[in-house]
Short mmCIF file of C-alpha atoms and ligand atoms in Angstrom, two decimals:
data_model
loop_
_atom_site.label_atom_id
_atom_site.label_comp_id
_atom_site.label_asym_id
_atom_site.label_seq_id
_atom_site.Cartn_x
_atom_site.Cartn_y
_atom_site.Cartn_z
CA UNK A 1 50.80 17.17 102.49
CA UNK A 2 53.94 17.73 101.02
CA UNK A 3 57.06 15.92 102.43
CA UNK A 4 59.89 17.61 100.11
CA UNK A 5 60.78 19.92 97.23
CA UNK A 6 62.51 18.35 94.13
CA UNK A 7 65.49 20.87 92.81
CA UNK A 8 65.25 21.60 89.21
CA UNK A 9 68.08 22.42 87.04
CA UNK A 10 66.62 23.81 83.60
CA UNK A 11 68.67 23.43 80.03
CA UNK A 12 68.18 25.83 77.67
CA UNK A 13 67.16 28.41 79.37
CA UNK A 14 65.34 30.06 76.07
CA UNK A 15 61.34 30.89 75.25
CA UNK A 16 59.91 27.84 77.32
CA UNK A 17 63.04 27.04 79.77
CA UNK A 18 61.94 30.71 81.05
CA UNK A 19 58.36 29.61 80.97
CA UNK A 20 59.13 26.73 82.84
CA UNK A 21 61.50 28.52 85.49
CA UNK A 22 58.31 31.12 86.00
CA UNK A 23 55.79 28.28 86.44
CA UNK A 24 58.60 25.86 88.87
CA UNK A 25 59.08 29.80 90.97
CA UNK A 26 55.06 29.38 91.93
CA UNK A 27 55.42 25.78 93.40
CA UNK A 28 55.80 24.07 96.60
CA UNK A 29 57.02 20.83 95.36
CA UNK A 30 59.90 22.56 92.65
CA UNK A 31 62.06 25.05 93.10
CA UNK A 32 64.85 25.86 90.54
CA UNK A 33 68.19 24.99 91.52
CA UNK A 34 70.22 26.75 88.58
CA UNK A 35 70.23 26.46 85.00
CA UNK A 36 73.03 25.87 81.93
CA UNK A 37 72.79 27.47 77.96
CA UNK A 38 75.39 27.30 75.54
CA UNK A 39 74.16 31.26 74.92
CA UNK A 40 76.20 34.14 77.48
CA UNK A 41 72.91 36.15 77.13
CA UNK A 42 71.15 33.74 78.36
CA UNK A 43 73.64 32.84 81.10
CA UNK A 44 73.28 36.42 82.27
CA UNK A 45 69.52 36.65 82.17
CA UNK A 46 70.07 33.37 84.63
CA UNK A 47 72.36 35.01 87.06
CA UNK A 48 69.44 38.59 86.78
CA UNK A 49 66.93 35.84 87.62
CA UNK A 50 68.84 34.95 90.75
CA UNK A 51 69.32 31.10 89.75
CA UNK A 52 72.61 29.14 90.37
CA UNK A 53 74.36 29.32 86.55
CA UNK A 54 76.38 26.23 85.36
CA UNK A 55 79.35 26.71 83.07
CA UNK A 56 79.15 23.23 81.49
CA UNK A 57 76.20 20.54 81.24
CA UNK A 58 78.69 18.09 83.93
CA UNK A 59 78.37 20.47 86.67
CA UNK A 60 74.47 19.48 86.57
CA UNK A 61 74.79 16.26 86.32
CA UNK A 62 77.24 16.42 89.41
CA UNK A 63 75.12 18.38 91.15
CA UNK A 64 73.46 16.69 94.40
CA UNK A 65 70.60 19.34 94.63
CA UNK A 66 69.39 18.82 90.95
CA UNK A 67 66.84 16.19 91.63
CA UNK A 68 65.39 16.92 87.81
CA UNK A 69 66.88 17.83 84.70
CA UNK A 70 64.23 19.75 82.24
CA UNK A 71 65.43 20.13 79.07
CA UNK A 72 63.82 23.09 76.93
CA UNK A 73 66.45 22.63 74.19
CA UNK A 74 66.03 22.75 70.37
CA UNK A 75 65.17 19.34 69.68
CA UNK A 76 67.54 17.69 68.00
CA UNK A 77 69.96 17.93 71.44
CA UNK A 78 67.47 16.94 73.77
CA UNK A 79 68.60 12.88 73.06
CA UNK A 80 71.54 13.05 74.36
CA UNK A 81 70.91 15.38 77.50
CA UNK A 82 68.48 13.10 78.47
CA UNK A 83 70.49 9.91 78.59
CA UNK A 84 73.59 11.91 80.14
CA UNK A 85 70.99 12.47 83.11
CA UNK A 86 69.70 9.56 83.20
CA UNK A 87 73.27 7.95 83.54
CA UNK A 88 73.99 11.08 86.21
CA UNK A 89 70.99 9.44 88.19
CA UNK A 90 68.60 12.44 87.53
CA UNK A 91 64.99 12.59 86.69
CA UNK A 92 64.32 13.99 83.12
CA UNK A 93 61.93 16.26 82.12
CA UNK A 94 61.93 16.41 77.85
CA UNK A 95 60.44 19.14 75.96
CA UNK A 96 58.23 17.89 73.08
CA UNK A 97 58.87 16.95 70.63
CA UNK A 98 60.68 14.43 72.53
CA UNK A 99 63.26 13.39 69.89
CA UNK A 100 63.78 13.43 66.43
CA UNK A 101 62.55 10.12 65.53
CA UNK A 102 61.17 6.83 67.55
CA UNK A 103 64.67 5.22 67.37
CA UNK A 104 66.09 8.18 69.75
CA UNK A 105 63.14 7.68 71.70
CA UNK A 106 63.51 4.28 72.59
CA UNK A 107 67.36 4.48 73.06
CA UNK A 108 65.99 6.82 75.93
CA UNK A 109 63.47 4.48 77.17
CA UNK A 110 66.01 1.87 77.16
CA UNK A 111 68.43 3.92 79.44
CA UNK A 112 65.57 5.19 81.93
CA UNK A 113 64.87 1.33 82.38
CA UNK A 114 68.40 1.06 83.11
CA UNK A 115 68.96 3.28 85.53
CA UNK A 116 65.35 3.42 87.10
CA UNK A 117 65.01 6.97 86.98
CA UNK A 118 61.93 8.80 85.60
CA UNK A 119 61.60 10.20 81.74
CA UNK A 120 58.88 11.99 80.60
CA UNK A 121 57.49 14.48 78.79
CA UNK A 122 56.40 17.98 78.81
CA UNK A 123 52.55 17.29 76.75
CA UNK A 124 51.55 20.87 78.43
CA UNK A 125 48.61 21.52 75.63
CA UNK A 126 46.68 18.34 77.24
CA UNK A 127 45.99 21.05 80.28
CA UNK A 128 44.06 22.87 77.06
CA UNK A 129 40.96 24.66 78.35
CA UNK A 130 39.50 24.03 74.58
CA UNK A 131 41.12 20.40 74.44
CA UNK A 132 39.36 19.51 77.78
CA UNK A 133 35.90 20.62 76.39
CA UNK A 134 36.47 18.59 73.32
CA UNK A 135 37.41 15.34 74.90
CA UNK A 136 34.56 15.56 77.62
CA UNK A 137 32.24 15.77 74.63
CA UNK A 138 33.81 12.89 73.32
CA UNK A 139 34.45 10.46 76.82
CA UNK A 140 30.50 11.44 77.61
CA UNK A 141 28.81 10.98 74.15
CA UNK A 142 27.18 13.58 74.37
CA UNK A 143 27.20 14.24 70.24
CA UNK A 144 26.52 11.06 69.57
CA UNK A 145 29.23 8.38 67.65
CA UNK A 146 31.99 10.68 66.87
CA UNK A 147 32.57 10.69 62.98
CA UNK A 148 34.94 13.05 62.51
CA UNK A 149 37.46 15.94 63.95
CA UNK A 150 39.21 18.98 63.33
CA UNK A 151 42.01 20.96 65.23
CA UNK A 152 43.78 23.96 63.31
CA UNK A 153 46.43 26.37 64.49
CA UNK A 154 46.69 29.38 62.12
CA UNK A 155 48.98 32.27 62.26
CA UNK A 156 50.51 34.45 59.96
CA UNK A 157 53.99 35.19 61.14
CA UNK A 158 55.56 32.44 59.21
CA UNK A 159 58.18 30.12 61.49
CA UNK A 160 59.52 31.91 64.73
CA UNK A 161 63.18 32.24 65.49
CA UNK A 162 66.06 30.46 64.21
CA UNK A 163 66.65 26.77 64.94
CA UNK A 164 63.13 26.05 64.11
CA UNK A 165 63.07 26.62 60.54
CA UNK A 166 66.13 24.37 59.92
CA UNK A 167 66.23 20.57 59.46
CA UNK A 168 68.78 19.99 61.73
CA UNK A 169 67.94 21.39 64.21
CA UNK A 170 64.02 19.19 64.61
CA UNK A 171 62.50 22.68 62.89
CA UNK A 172 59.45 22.65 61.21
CA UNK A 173 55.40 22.80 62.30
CA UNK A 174 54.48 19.19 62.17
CA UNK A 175 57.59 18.58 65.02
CA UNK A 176 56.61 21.81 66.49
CA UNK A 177 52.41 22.14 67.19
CA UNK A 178 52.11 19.29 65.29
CA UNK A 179 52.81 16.84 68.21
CA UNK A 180 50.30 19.07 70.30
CA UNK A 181 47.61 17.67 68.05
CA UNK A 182 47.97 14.47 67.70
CA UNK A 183 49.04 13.25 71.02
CA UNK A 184 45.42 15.25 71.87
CA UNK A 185 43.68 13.18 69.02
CA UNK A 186 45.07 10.08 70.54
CA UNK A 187 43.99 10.78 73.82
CA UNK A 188 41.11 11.19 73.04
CA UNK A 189 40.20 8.33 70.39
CA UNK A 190 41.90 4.79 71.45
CA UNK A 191 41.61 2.93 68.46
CA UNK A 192 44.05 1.59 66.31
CA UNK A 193 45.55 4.59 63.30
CA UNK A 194 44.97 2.54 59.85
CA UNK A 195 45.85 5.20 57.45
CA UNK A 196 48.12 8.63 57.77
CA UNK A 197 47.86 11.17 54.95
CA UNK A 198 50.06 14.81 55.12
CA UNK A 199 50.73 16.92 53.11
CA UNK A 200 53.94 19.81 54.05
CA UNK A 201 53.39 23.73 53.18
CA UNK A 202 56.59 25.67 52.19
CA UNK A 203 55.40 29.29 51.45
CA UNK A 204 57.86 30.84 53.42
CA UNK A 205 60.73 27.84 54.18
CA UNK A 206 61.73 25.49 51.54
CA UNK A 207 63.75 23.58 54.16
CA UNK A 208 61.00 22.61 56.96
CA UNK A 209 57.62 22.83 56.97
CA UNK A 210 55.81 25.75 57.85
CA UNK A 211 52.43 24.38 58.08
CA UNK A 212 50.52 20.87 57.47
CA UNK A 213 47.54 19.34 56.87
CA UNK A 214 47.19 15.54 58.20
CA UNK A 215 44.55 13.41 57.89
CA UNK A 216 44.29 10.61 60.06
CA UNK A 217 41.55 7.34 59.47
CA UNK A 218 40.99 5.22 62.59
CA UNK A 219 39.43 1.84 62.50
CA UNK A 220 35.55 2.61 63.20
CA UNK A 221 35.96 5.34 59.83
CA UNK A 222 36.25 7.90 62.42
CA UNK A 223 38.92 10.21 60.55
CA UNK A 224 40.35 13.42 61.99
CA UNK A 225 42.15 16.54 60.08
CA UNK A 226 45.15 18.63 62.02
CA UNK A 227 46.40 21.57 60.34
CA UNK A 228 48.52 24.13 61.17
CA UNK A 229 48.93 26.78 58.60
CA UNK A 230 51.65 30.37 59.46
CA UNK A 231 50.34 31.83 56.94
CA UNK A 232 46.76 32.46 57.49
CA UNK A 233 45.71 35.97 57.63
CA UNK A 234 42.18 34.84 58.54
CA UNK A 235 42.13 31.98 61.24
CA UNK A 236 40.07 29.26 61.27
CA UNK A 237 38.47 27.48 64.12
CA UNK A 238 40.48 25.62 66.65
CA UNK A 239 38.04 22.73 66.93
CA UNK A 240 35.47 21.31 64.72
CA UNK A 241 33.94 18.38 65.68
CA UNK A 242 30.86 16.05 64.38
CA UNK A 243 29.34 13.42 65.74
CA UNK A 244 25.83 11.57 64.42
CA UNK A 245 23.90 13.65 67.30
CA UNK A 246 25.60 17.20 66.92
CA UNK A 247 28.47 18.98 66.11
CA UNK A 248 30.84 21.31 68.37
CA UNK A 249 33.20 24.48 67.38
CA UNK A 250 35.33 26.33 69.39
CA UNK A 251 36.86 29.30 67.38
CA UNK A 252 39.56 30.42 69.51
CA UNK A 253 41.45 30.83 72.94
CA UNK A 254 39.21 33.03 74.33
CA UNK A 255 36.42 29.70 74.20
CA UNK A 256 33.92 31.46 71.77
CA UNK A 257 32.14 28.57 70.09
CA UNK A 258 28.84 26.63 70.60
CA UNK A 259 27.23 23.14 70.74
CA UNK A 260 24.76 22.18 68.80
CA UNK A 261 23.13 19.36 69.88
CA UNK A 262 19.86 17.43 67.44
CA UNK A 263 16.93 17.12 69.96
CA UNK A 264 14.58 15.50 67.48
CA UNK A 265 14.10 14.53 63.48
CA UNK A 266 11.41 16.99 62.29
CA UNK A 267 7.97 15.52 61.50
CA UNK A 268 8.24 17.77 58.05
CA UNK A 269 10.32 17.46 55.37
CA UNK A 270 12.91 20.28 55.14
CA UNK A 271 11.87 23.70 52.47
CA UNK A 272 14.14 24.30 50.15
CA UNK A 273 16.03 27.76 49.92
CA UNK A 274 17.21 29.67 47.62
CA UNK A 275 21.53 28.93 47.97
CA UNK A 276 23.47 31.46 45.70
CA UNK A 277 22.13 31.04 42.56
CA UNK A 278 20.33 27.54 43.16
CA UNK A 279 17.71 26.15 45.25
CA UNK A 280 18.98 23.03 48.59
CA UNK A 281 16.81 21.51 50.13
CA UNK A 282 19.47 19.15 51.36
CA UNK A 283 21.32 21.84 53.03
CA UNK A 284 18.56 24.20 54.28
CA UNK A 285 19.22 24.66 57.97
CA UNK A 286 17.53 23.03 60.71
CA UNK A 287 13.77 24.45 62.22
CA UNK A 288 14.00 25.36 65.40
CA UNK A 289 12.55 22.98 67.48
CA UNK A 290 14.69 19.76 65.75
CA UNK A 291 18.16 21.23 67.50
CA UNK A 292 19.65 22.87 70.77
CA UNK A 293 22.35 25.40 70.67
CA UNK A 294 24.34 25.95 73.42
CA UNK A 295 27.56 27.95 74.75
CA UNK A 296 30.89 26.40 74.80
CA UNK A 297 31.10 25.21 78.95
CA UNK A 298 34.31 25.92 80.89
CA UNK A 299 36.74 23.63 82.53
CA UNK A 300 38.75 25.34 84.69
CA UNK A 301 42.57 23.64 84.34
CA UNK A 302 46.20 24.83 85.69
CA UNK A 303 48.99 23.29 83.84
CA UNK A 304 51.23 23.30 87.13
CA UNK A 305 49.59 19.65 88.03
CA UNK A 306 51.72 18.58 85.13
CA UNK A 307 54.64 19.16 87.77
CA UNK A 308 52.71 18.28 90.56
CA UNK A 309 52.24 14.88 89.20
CA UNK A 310 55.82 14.69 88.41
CA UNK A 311 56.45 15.35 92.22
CA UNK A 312 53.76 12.77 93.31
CA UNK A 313 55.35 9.84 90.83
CA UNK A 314 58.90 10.29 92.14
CA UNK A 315 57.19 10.31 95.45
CA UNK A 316 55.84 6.84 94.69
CA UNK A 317 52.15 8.28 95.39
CA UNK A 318 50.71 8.54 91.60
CA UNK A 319 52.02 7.54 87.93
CA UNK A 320 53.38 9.87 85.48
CA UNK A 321 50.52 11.45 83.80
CA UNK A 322 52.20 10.93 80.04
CA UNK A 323 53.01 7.95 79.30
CA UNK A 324 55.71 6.25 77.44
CA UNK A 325 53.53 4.14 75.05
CA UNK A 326 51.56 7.08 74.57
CA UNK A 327 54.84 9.50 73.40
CA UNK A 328 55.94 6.59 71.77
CA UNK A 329 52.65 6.47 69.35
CA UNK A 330 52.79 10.15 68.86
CA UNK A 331 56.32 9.56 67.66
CA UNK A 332 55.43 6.69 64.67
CA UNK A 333 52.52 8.76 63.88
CA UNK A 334 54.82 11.93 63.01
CA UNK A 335 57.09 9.64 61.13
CA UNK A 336 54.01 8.14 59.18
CA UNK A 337 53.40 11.60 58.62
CA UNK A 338 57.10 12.45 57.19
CA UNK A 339 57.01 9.38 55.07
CA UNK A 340 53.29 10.35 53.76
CA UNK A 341 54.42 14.01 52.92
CA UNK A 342 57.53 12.83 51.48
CA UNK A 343 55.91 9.90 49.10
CA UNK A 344 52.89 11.75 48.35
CA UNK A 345 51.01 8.39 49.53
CA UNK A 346 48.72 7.29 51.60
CA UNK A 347 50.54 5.46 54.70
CA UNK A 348 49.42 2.23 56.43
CA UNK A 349 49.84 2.11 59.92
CA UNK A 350 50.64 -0.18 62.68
P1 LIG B 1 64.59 28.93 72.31
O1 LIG B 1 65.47 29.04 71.12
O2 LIG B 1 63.84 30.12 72.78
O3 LIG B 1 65.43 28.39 73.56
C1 LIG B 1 66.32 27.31 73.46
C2 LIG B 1 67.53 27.60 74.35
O4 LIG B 1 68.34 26.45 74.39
C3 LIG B 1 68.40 28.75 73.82
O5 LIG B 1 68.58 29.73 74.84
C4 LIG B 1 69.71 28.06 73.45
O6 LIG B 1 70.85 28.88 73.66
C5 LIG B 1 69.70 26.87 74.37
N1 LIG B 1 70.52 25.76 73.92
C6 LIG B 1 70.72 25.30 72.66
N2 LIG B 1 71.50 24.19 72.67
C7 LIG B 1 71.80 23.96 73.96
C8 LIG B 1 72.56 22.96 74.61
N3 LIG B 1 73.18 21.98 73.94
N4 LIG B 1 72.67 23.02 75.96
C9 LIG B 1 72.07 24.00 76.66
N5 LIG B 1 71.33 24.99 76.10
C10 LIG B 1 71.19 24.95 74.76
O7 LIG B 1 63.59 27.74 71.99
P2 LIG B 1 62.23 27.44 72.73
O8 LIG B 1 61.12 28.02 71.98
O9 LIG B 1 62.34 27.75 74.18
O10 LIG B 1 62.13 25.85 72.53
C11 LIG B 1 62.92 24.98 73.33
C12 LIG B 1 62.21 23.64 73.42
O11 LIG B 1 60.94 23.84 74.04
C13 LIG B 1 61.93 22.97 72.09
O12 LIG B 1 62.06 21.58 72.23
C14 LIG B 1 60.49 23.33 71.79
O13 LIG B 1 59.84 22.40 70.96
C15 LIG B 1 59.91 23.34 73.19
N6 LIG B 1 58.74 24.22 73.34
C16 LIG B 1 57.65 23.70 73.94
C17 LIG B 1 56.52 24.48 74.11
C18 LIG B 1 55.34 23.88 74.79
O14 LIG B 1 54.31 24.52 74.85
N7 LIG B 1 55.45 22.67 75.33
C19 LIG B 1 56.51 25.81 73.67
C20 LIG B 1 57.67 26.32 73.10
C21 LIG B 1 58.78 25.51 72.93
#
C-alpha cells in the first residue's frame, strides 16, 4: 500500500526527460512537479504538457514539492546538477552515463554520503525483455559453463542529434549504448575484468565515436564482445551466447531467436560435407537426435519498477536496485576502454 507520492522535477526536458515525464504521468508513487531546460522550445512544450516550468535550476532546488531531481541532461552537465541537489537536500535521479569519468562519479558519491540523500542511476536497459532471457540462461546454467558472449546494437543512421557527436559534450557510442552493455555483462558475470580491448569507429565523426567493438576477458577465460556499429545496413544479432552445453541467439527486439541446447554426444562420428569448395567434417552440423532447439521464452518486464523501487528505498522498505559499486565498475571499465582505444593496447584491469 502506498503511503505517499514523491514530486519529481525533471532537467532537461529533451528525448528521454519526455520519456521519463510520460512514464512518472502513469504512476502512483511519482507525479511530476515541473521541469527546467536551458531551451524556450522546450520550456513551452513544458507549459503544453501542463507541468509547473522553472526559469532557473535554483527555483528547483528551492522547491519544497520536488522530492527528486531527474536529470536527462547531455552528460557532461549532469555532475554538477547532481551535487547542487544533493546540497538542496533532493533525491537524484542521473541519466546514464552517469558522468564523464569515475573521478566525477565519486565526487558525487562523496556528496550523497554527505548529505544522506539518495543518488542513483537510470540503468533502464536492465528491464530488457532480451537481457532478462540472457541472464536467466546464464544464473540457471542451463547452457552449460558460459564461455563466451555477444551483444551488438547496429543501426545505420550514424550519431543522432547534436551534443552527442561532440567531445564535450560526453558524445560518442561507447558513453552512449555502450554503458547499456556492459553494466548488463557485469550483471550478469561477477568475476573480476582482467583484460579490456576496444577499438573506436569514425566513419561518419572524426571527433567521437560512432560505433565500438570491446572485448572484455574475465578471470575463468570467459570473454565477451559488445559492439555497437551506426553504420550497419544489415544488423546483426542482439545476443549471441555459448556455453559448453548450447548456444543462444536472439536477433532482435521483437525476441526472434532460438536455444539450442546439446542433449547427447552422438554414438557416430560426424559425415563430412561438402563446404564451398572443400569437404568439414569438423563443422558438419549436428544429427538430429544429439541437440534440442527451442524458441526464445518470454519474460514479461515493465521498466516503471525502476521508479517504483526508487519510491520503496526512500521509503526505507527496499534498496536501490543499481548500485553504486556497480555504476562505479561500469565507469573504470569505459575508461579502460578509452585508454585501450586510445593506446591501441591491450588494458589490464583492476
Ligand atoms: P536531448 O538533447 O533530447 O535532451 C537534452 C535536453 O537537456 C535538451 O532539451 C536541452 O535543452 C537540455 N539541457 C541541456 N543542458 C541543460 C542544462 N544545463 N540544464 C537544463 N537542461 C539542459 O538528449 P536526450 O537524448 O534526451 O539525452 C539526455 C540524457 O538522457 C543523456 O544523458 C542521455 O545519455 C540519456 N538517455 C538515456 C536513455 C536511456 O535509455 N536510459 C535514452 C536516451 C538518452
Amino acid at each position: 500500500m502506498r503511503t505517499r507520492s514523491f514530486g519529481v522535477a525533471i532537467v532537461g526536458l529533451g528525448g528521454m526527460g519526455s520519456e521519463h515525464a510520460r512514464l512518472i504521468s502513469t504512476l502512483a508513487d511519482m507525479h511530476i512537479v515541473g521541469a527546467y531546460d536551458i531551451k524556450p522550445d522546450r520550456q513551452v512544450f513544458a507549459k503544453d504538457m501542463g507541468y509547473h516550468v522553472y526559469e532557473q535550476l535554483q527555483d528547483v532546488l528551492a522547491d519544497p514539492e520536488v522530492h527528486i531531481v531527474l536529470i536527462a541532461t547531455p552528460n557532461h552537465v549532469h555532475k554538477e546538477i547532481a551535487i547542487a541537489a544533493l546540497e538542496a537536500g533532493k533525491a537524484v535521479i542521473s541519466e546514464k552515463p552517469v558522468t564523464m569519468d569515475s573521478a566525477e562519479l565519486l565526487e558525487i558519491y562523496d556528496v550523497a554520503k554527505r548529505t544522506g540523500q539518495l543518488f542513483t542511476v537510470h540503468q533502464n536497459r536492465r528491464f530488457d525483455e532480451d537481457f532478462l532471457v540472457i541472464k536467466r540462461l546464464v544464473d540457471e546454467g542451463s547452457l552449460g559453463t558460459i564461455t563466451h558472449i555477444e551483444q551488438r546494437i547496429h543501426g545505420s543512421r550514424g550519431i543522432p542529434g547534436d551534443w552527442r557527436q561532440q567531445s564535450e559534450f560526453g558524445g560518442g557510442m561507447l558513453l552512449d549504448w555502450g554503458v547499456h552493455l556492459i553494466d548488463r555483462l557485469l550483471l550478469m558475470i561477477k568475476e573480476k575484468v582482467t583484460h579490456v580491448y576496444c577499438q573506436f569507429t569514425h566513419i561518419h565523426n572524426n571527433e567521437v565515436d560512432d560505433g565500438f567493438r570491446l572485448f572484455v576477458t574475465f578471470e575463468s577465460g570467459k570473454t565477451a564482445l559488445m559492439e555497437v556499429g551506426t553504420a550497419n545496413y544489415i544488423n546483426l544479432p542482439l545476443w549471441y551466447v555459448t556455453g559448453t552445453t548450447g548456444t543462444a541467439m536472439i536477433e532482435n527486439w521483437s525476441m526472434t531467436g532460438k536455444i539450442v541446447h546439446l542433449m547427447a554426444e552422438s554414438g557416430h562420428d560426424a559425415v563430412p560435407i561438402v563446404a564451398g569448395a572443400g569437404l568439414t567434417k569438423t563443422m558438419a552440423p549436428r544429427v538430429d537426435d544429439s541437440i534440442i532447439e527451442e524458441p526464445i521464452f518470454r519474460i514479461a518486464s515493465d521498466v516503471r519498477d525502476f521508479y517504483h523501487n526508487i519510491a520503496d528505498t526512500l521509503e526505507g522498505k527496499a534498496q536501490k536496485i543499481v548500485k553504486d559499486d556497480e555504476v562505479l565498475r561500469v565507469m573504470r571499465l569505459l575508461e579502460a576502454a578509452f585508454e585501450s582505444d586510445r593506446t591501441q593496447q591491450v588494458v589490464k584491469f583492476e
